[in-house]
C-alpha positions as a printed NumPy array, in Angstrom:
array([[  0.   ,   0.   ,   0.   ],
       [  2.858,   2.334,  -0.77 ],
       [  5.553,   2.496,   1.898],
       [  7.542,  -0.617,   2.695],
       [  7.19 ,  -2.127,   6.159],
       [ 10.512,  -2.123,   7.979],
       [ 11.091,  -5.479,   9.64 ],
       [ 14.604,  -4.666,  10.845],
       [ 16.393,  -1.312,  10.411],
       [ 19.858,  -2.884,  10.515],
       [ 21.578,  -5.871,   8.883],
       [ 19.831,  -9.168,   9.442],
       [ 18.873, -12.57 ,   8.126],
       [ 15.46 , -13.862,   7.032],
       [ 14.903, -17.53 ,   7.832],
       [ 11.296, -18.009,   6.83 ],
       [  7.804, -16.602,   6.504],
       [  4.134, -17.445,   6.915],
       [  1.76 , -15.618,   4.554],
       [ -1.994, -15.504,   4.047],
       [ -3.575, -13.94 ,   0.967],
       [ -7.268, -13.331,   1.528],
       [ -7.833, -11.856,  -1.943],
       [ -9.07 , -14.005,  -4.827],
       [ -6.132, -13.012,  -7.075],
       [ -2.387, -13.555,  -6.606],
       [ -0.494, -10.999,  -4.506],
       [  3.278, -10.555,  -4.629],
       [  5.439, -10.316,  -1.494],
       [  8.674,  -8.408,  -2.109],
       [ 11.655,  -8.306,   0.245],
       [ 14.097,  -5.386,  -0.038],
       [ 17.574,  -4.85 ,   1.418],
       [ 16.616,  -1.409,   2.751],
       [ 15.559,   0.487,   5.858],
       [ 12.839,   2.455,   4.065],
       [ 11.333,   2.86 ,   0.638],
       [  8.279,   2.575,  -1.526],
       [  6.942,  -0.547,  -3.189],
       [  7.898,  -0.503,  -6.869],
       [ 11.105,   1.478,  -6.301],
       [ 14.373,  -0.404,  -6.509],
       [ 14.921,  -4.105,  -7.065],
       [ 13.6  ,  -6.641,  -4.558],
       [ 15.984,  -9.293,  -3.255],
       [ 13.147, -11.85 ,  -3.172],
       [  9.736, -11.821,  -4.882],
       [  7.188, -14.49 ,  -3.946],
       [  3.77 , -15.013,  -5.522],
       [  0.999, -16.006,  -3.13 ],
       [ -2.076, -17.427,  -4.882],
       [ -5.436, -16.017,  -3.893],
       [ -7.399, -18.262,  -1.568],
       [ -8.455, -17.23 ,   1.911],
       [ -8.413, -20.825,   3.161],
       [ -4.717, -21.511,   2.494],
       [ -1.517, -20.261,   4.09 ],
       [  1.903, -20.265,   2.455],
       [  4.993, -21.097,   4.49 ],
       [  8.523, -20.523,   3.248],
       [ 11.876, -21.689,   4.534],
       [ 14.738, -19.549,   3.199],
       [ 17.99 , -21.322,   2.535],
       [ 18.885, -24.98 ,   2.843],
       [ 19.618, -26.148,   6.353],
       [ 18.265, -22.957,   7.909],
       [ 21.063, -20.75 ,   6.56 ],
       [ 18.647, -17.964,   5.659],
       [ 19.034, -14.975,   3.344],
       [ 21.282, -12.122,   4.507],
       [ 20.305,  -8.45 ,   4.168],
       [ 23.276,  -6.077,   4.529],
       [ 21.35 ,  -2.826,   5.117],
       [ 18.017,  -3.808,   6.637],
       [ 14.947,  -5.944,   6.025],
       [ 11.874,  -4.321,   4.476],
       [  8.861,  -5.951,   2.89 ],
       [  5.886,  -4.9  ,   0.795],
       [  3.045,  -6.458,  -1.183],
       [  1.753,  -5.574,  -4.621],
       [ -0.782,  -6.782,  -7.152],
       [  1.82 ,  -7.317,  -9.895],
       [  5.064,  -9.237, -10.234],
       [  7.145,  -6.561, -12.004],
       [  9.814,  -4.9  ,  -9.835],
       [  8.311,  -1.479, -10.671],
       [  4.693,  -2.52 ,  -9.974],
       [  2.952,  -0.176,  -7.532],
       [ -0.469,  -1.856,  -7.475],
       [ -1.728,  -1.727,  -3.911],
       [ -3.533,  -4.752,  -2.461],
       [ -6.796,  -4.084,  -0.662],
       [ -6.831,  -3.519,   3.088],
       [ -6.227,  -6.801,   4.942],
       [ -5.594,  -8.759,   1.705],
       [ -2.145,  -9.936,   2.772],
       [ -0.931, -10.964,   6.22 ],
       [  2.822, -11.591,   6.486],
       [  4.799, -13.048,   9.394],
       [  8.572, -13.   ,   8.945],
       [ 11.076, -15.052,  10.923],
       [ 14.357, -13.165,  11.145],
       [ 17.337, -12.357,  13.314]])
């Protein structure tokens, strides 16, 4: 919905996530190595499509053996309605619920 959500404003590692998409269409979760920003600006480190279906949850484990994915600046996340890096389509309120496991 515009601004990225800052998960961690310093270097860190993402180990996994748990996502629910309550919309009927696919929503795209985008992770950025940043401490602030706007969805659609810059290049995401990870982009994950979450199919629409309010009855399913998507879990993700990042890295084999629990190694995780390192972010040198910070961990920020956003959701959009399109897969393109520059997409700024805002999901509806409460469409996407994201839980991120990080250190």
